[in-house]
Coordinates of C-alpha atoms in Angstrom, one line a residue:
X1 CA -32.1 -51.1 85.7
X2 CA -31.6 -49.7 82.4
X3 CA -31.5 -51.4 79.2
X4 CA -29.8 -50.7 76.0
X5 CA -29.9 -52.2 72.6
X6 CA -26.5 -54.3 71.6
X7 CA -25.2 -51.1 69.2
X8 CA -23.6 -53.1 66.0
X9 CA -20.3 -51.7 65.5
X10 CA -20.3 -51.6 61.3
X11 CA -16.9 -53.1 60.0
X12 CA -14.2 -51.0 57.7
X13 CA -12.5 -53.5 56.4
X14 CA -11.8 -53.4 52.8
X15 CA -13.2 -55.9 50.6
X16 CA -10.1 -58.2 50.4
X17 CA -9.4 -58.1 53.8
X18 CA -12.9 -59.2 54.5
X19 CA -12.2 -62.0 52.0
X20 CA -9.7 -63.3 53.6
X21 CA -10.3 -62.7 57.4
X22 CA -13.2 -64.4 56.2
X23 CA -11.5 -67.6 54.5
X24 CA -9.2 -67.6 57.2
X25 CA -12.3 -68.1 60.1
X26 CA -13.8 -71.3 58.3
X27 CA -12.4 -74.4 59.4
X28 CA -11.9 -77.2 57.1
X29 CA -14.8 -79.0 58.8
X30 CA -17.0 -75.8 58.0
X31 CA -16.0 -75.8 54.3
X32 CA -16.6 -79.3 54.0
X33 CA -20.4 -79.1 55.6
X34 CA -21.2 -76.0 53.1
X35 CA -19.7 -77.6 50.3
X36 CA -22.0 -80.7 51.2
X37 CA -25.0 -78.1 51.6
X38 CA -24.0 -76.5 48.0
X39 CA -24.2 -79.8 46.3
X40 CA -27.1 -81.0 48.0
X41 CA -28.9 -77.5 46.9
X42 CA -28.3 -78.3 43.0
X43 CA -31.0 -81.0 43.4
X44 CA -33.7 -78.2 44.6
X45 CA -35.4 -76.5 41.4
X46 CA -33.3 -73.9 39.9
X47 CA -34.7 -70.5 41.1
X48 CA -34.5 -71.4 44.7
X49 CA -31.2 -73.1 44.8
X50 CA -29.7 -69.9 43.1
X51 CA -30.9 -67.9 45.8
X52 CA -29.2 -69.9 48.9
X53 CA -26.3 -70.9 47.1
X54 CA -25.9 -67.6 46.1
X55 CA -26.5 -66.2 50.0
X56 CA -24.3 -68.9 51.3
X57 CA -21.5 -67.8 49.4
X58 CA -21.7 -64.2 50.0
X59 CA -21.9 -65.0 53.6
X60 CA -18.8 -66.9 53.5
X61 CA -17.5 -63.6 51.6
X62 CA -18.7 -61.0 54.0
X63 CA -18.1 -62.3 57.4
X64 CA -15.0 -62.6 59.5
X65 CA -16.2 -65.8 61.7
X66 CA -17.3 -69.4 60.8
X67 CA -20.6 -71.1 61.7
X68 CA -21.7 -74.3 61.6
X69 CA -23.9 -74.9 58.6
X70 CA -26.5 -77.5 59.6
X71 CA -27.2 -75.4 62.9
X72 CA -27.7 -71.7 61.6
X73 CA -29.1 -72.6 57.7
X74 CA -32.6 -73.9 57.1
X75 CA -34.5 -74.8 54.0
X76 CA -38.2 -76.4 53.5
X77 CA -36.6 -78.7 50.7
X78 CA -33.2 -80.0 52.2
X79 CA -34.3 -79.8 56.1
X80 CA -37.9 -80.1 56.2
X81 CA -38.2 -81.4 59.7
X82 CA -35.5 -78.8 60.9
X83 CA -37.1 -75.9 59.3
X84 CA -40.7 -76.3 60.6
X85 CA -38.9 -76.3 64.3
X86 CA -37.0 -73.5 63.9
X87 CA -39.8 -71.6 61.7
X88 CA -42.3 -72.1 65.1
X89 CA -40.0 -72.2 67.8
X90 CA -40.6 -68.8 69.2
X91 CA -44.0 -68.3 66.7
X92 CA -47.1 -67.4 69.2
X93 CA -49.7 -67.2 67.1
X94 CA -50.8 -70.4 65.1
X95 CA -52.9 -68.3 62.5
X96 CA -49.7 -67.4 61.2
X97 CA -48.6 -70.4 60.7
X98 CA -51.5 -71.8 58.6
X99 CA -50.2 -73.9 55.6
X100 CA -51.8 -71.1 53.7
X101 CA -49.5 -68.8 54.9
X102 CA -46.3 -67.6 53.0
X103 CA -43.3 -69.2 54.3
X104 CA -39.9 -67.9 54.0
X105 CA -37.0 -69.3 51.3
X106 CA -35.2 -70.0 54.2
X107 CA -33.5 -69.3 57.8
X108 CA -30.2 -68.4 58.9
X109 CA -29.4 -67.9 62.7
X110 CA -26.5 -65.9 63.4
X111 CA -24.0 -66.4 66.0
X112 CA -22.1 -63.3 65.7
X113 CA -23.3 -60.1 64.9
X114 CA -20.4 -60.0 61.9
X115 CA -23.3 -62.6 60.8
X116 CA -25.9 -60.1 60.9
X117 CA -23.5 -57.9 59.3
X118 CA -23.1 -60.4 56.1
X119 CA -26.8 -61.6 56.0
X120 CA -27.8 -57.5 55.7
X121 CA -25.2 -57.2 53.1
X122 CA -25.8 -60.4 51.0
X123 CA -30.2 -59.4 51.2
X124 CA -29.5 -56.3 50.0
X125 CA -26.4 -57.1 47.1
X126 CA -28.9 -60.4 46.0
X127 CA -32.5 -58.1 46.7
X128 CA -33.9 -60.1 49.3
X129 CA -36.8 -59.0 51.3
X130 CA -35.4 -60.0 55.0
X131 CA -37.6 -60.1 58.3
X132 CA -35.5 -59.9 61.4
X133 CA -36.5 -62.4 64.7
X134 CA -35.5 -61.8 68.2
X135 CA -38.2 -63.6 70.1
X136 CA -40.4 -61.7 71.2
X137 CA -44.5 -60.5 71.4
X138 CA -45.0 -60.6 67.5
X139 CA -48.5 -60.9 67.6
X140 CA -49.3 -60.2 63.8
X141 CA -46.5 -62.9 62.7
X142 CA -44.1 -59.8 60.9
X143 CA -40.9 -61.5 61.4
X144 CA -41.9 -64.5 60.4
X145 CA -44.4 -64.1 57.7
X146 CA -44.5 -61.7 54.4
X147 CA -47.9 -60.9 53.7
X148 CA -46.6 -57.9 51.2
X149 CA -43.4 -59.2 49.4
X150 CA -43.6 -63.4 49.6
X151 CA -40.3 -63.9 48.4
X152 CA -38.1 -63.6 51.5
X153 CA -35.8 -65.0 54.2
X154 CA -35.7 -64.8 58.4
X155 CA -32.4 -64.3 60.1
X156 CA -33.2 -65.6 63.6
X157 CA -31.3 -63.6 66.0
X158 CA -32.5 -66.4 68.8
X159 CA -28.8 -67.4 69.2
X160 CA -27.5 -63.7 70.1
X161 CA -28.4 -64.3 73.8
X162 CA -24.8 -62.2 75.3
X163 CA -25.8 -59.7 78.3
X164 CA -22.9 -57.3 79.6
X165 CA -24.0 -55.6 82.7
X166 CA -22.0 -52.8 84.0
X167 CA -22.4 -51.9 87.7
X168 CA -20.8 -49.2 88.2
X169 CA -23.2 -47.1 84.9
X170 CA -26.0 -49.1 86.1
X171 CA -26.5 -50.4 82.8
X172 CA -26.7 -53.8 81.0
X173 CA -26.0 -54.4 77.2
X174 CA -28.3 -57.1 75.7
X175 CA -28.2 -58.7 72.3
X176 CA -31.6 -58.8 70.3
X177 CA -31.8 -63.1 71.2
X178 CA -32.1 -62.8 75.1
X179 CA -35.4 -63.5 76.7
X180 CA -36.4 -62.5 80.4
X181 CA -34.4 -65.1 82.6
X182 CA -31.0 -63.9 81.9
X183 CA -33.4 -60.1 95.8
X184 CA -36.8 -61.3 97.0
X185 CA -40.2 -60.7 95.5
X186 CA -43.3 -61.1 97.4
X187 CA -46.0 -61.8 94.7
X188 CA -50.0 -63.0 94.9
X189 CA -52.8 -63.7 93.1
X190 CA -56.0 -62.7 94.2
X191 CA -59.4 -63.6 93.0
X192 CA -62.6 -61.4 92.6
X193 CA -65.7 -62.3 90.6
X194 CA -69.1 -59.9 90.3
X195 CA -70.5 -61.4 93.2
X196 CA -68.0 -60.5 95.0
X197 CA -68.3 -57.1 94.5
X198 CA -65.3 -57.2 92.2
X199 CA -66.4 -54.5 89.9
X200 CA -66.5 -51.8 92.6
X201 CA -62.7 -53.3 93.8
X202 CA -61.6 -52.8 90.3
X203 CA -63.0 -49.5 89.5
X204 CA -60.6 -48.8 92.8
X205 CA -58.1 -50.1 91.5
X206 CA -57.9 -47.6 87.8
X207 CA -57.6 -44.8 90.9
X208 CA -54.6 -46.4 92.8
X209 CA -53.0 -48.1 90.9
X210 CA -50.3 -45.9 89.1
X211 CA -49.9 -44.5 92.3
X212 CA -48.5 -47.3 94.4
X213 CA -45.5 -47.6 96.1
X214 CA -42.8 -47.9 93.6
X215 CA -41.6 -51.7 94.8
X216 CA -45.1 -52.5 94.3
X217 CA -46.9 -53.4 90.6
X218 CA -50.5 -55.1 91.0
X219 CA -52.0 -55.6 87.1
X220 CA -55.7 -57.3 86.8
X221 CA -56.7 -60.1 84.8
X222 CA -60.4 -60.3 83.4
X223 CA -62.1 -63.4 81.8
X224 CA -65.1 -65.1 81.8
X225 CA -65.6 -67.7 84.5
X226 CA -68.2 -70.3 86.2
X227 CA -69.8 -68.6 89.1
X228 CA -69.6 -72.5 91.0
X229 CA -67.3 -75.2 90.2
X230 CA -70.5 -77.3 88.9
X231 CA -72.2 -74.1 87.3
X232 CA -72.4 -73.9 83.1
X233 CA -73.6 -70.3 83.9
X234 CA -70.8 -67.3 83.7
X235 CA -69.6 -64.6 85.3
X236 CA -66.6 -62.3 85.2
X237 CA -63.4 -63.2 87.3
X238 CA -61.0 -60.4 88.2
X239 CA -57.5 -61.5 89.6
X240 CA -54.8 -59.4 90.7
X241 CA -51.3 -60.3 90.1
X242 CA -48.7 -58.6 92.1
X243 CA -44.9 -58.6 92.6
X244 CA -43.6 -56.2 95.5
X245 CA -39.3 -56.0 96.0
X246 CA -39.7 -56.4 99.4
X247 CA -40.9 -59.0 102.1
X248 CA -44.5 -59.8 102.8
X249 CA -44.9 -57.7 106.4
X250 CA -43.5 -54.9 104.4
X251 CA -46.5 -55.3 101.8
X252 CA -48.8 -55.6 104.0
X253 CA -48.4 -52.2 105.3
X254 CA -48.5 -50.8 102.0
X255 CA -51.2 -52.6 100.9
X256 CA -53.8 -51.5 103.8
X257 CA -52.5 -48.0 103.7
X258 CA -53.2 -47.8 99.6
X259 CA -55.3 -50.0 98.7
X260 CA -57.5 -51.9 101.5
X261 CA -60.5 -53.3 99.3
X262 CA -58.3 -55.8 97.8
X263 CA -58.4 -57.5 101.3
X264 CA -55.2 -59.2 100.5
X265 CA -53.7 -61.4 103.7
X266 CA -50.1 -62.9 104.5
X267 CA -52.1 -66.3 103.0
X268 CA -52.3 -64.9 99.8
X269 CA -48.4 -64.1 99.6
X270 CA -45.9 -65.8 98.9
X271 CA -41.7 -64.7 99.5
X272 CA -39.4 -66.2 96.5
X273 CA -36.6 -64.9 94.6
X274 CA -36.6 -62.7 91.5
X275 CA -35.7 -65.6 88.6
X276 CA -38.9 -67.9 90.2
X277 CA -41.2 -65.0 90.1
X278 CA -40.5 -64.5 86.5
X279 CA -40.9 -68.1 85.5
X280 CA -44.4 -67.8 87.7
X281 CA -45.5 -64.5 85.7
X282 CA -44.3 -67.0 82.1
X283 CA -46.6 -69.1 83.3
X284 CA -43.8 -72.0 84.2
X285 CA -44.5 -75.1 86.8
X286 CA -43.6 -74.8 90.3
X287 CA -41.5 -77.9 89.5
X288 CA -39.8 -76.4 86.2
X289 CA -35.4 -75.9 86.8
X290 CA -34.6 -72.1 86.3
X291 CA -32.9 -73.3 83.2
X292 CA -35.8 -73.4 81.2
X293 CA -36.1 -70.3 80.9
X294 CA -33.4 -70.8 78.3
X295 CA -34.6 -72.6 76.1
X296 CA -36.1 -69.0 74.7
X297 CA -39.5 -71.3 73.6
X298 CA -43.0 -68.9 74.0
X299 CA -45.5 -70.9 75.7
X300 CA -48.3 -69.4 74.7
X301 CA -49.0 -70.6 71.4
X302 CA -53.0 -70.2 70.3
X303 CA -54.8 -68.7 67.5
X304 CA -55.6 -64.8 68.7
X305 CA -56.3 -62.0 67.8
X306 CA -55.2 -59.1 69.9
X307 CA -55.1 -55.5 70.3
X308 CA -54.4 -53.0 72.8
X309 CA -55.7 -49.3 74.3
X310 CA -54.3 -46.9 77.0
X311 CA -56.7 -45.4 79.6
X312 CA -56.2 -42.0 80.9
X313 CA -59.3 -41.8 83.0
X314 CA -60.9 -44.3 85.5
X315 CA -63.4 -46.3 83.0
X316 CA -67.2 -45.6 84.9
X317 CA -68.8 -48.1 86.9
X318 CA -71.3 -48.2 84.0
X319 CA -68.3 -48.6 81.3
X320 CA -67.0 -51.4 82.8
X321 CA -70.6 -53.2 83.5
X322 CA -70.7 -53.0 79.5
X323 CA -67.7 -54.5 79.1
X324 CA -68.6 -57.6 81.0
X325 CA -71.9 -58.1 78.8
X326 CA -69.4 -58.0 76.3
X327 CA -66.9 -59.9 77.3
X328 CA -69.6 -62.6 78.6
X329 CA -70.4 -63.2 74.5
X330 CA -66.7 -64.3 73.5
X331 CA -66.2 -68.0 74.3
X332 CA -62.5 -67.0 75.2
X333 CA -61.5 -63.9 75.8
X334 CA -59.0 -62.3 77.9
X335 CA -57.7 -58.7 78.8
X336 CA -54.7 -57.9 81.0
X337 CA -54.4 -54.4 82.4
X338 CA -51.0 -53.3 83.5
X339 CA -50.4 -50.2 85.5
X340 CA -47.8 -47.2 84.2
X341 CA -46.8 -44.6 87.2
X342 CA -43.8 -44.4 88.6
X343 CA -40.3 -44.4 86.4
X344 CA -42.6 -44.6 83.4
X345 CA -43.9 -41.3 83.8
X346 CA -41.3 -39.9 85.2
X347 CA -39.7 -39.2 81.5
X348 CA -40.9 -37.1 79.2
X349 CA -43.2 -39.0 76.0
X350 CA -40.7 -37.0 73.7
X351 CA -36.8 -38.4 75.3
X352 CA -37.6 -42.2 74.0
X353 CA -39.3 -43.0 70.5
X354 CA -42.1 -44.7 73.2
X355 CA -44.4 -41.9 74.4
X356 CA -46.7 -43.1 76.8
X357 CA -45.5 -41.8 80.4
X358 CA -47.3 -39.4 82.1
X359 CA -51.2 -39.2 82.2
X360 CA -51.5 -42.1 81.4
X361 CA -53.1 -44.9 83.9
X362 CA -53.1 -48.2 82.7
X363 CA -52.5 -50.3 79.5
X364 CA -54.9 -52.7 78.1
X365 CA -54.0 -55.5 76.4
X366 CA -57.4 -57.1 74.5
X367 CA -57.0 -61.0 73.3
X368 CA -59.9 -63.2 71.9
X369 CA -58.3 -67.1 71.5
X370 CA -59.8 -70.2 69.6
X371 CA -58.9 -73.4 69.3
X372 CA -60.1 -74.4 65.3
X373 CA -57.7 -72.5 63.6
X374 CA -59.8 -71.1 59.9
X375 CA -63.2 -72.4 61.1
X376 CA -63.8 -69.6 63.5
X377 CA -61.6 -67.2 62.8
X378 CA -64.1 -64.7 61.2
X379 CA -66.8 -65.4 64.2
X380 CA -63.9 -64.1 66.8
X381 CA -62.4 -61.4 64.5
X382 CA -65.4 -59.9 64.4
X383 CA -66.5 -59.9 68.1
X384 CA -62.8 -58.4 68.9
X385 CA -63.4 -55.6 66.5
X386 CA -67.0 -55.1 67.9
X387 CA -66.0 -54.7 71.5
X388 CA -63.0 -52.7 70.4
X389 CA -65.7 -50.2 69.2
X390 CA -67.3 -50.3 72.4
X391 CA -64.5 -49.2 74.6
X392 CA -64.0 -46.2 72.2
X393 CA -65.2 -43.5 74.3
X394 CA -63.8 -45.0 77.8
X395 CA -59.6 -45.3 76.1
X396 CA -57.3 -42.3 75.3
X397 CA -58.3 -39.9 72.0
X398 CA -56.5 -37.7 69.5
X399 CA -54.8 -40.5 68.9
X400 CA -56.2 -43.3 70.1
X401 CA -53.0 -44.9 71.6
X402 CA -52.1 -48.7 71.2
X403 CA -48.9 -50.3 72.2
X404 CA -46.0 -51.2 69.5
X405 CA -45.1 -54.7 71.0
X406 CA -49.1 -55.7 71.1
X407 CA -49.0 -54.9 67.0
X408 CA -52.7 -55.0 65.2
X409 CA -52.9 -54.6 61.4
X410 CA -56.6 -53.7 61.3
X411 CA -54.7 -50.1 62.4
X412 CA -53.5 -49.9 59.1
X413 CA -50.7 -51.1 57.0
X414 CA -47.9 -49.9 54.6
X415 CA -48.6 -50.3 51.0
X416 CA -52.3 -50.8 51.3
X417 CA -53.0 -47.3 49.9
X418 CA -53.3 -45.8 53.6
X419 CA -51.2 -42.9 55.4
X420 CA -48.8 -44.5 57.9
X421 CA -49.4 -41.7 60.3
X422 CA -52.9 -43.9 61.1
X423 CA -51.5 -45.9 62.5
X424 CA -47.8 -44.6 63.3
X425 CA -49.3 -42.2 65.7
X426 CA -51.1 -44.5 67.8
X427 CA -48.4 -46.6 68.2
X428 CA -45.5 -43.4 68.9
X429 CA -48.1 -39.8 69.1
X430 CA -46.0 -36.9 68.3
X431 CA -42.8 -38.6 68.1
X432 CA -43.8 -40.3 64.5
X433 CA -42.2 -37.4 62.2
X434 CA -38.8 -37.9 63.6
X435 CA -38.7 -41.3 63.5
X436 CA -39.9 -41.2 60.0
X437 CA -36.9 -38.3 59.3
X438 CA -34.6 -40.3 61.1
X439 CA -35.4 -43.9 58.7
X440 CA -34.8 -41.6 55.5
X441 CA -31.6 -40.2 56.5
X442 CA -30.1 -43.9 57.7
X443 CA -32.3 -46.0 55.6
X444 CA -33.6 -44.1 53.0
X445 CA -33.9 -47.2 50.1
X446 CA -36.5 -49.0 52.8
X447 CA -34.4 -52.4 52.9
X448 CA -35.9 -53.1 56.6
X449 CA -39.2 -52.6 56.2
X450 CA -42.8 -54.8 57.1
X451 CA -46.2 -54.3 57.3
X452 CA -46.1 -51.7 59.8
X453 CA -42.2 -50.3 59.4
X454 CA -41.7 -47.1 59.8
X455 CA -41.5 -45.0 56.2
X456 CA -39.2 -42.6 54.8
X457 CA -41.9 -40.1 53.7
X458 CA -45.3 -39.9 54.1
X459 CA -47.9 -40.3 51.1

């Protein structure tokens, strides 16, 4: 199916229309709990209780519905408890949330999108730097951390969770908040190591793989492993993870016409129904209700570093024999290759701002995970930059690509004194430019901007 972002329909009301549509929307209850919040504020030192008292009246101002003050506003001095839950709720990675780490003045989670409205208009009339959360990969923390402009607030889109779908277009409308969640699958997991000749079943794999049947996706999954269950001594463990729309006999017919070496059996698969295969892939119990899937909370939550590489060509036999001597000096590391092909390359790199369609194989997703938060960090950091190196000549070139939702700073970053289009064209090739003419003709002051935003003009 195809998705589209919730388009927010900008209001013409004139300003004392908004006033009072916006008066009018606030129950007495409402007024009550901000002017409880307003008072409570004047005990916080001056600078900071300017700012949300001055934000919670220009919200009140600017939008035409009410919402419920001790739900959708947080602050570290008036809600401490409050704030750290909804600053980590959705946060995956832990080094960004190291008391070292800047932290914002506050959070506001909208309920309506004439919220998001206000909160824009209120950041920009009181010049607030505002980062923008939906939930999520944010693997470099930019919606919730300011490593460029400390000073600044989240709005949490979390609660804008709506999904229209349309049958008859074939389309679905979904607001920024909504996580996956919101037929029959067959789906396996299969399990190779070295010994088993698992490096000559995966270099198969890079052929076949984009070319599957298109009910059929099979990604692998590389880590370090024990070779028994009693063994200190590693090896490298290669499982495939597949999800086929169709029944297991079904499968099986594609599976030993395309791809035989994987040796997969009706054992290995198992018939369920589309919302239990996705809380399987999340990495949910067998035993969790589908309902947790609501509760929009990440569960991977480690310190990482990640980045990420597209491969054109089938990595050599030799390639990938270096990668494991690589991989075997990390004491955690992961990578996750997911296959492109079908719908993916069947549009062309220049119809979406994402250009990565045909030619291209598979994506690689590179992770490195600790447990001792600062003590390590440098140790890992530096073995994920090394083996990134490595893999240099085996991953696409002129640029070499990288995926936007797996973001990595080492790339480079805006205001750091280096030219965006480092980084920008790894992340979107030729399709940069216009995006960069496109954020200076709608956005040409630069109010949403992060790290690795796309600029009105090049240095």
């Amino acid at each position: 199916m195809y998705m589209k972002l919730v388009k927010h329909r900008a209001k013409t009301l004139s300003a004392n229309k908004q006033k009072k549509m916006a008066f009018a929307g606030v129950t007495n209850a409402n007024m009550f709990l901000i002017t409880l919040l307003l008072l409570s504020l004047s005990s916080i030192p001056l600078s900071s209780s300017t700012i949300q008292q001055d934000f919670v009246m220009c919200l009140v101002d600017n939008s035409d519905a009410s919402f419920p003050m001790d739900s959708s506003f947080f602050t570290r001095d008036l809600n401490a408890s409050s704030f750290k839950q909804a600053l980590e709720t959705s946060a995956q990675n832990l080094r960004y949330l190291m008391p070292s780490k800047p932290k914002p003045e506050f959070i506001f989670e909208p309920l309506y999108e004439t919220h998001v409205q206000a909160a824009v208009v209120c950041a920009k009339k009181l010049r607030l730097h505002l980062r923008l959360r939906s939930g999520g990969h944010d693997y470099e923390g930019l919606s919730y951390v300011s490593e460029m402009e400390t000073a600044f607030v989240i709005v949490d889109l979390s609660k804008l969770r709506q999904i229209n779908v349309d049958l008859e277009s074939n389309t679905a409308w979904i607001h920024a908040g909504a996580s996956i969640g919101e037929v029959y699958y067959s789906f396996w997991i299969n399990q190779l190591t070295l010994e088993q000749d698992g490096t000559r079943v995966l270099y198969k794999w890079q052929q076949v793989a984009d070319k599957l049947d298109e009910n059929l996706f099979i990604r692998a999954i590389i880590q370090p492993a024990s070779k028994t269950p009693k063994s200190k001594e590693r090896t490298i463990s290669v499982s495939y993870q597949g999800q086929f729309l169709g029944d297991a006999k079904r499968l099986l017919q594609v599976m030993q016409r395309s791809f035989p070496q994987l040796g997969l059996k009706k054992k290995d698969c198992l018939e369920t129904s589309w919302i239990k295969s996705v809380m399987y892939i999340a990495g949910f119990p067998s035993t969790a209700p589908p309902e947790a899937l609501l509760a929009g909370k990440s569960l991977f939550k480690n310190y990482f570093k990640a980045k990420s590489d597209y491969v054109e060509k089938p990595i050599p036999i030799e390639g990938l024999e270096g990668l494991w001597k690589k991989l075997l000096e990390e004491d955690s590391p992961l990578t996750i290759w997911n296959p492109y092909g079908g719908m993916m390359a069947k549009i062309p790199e220049t119809e979406t701002p994402f250009p990565h369609r045909s030619g291209t194989l598979f994506k690689i997703q590179w992770l490195t995970l600790w447990q001792d938060g600062k003590a390590s960090e440098a140790k890992h950091m530096e073995w994920m930059r090394n083996m990134y190196s490595y893999m240099e000549k085996y991953v696409s070139k002129n640029p070499r690509s990288a995926y936007v939702n797996y973001r990595d700073l080492d790339l480079g970053m805006n205001g750091r004194g280096t030219d965006a289009r480092e980084w920008g064209n790894k992340y979107f090739k030729g399709n940069f430019e216009r995006l960069v003419k496109i954020k200076a003709k709608f956005d040409p002051e630069n109010f949403f901007r992060h790290e690795q935003s796309i600029p009105t003009k090049f240095k």
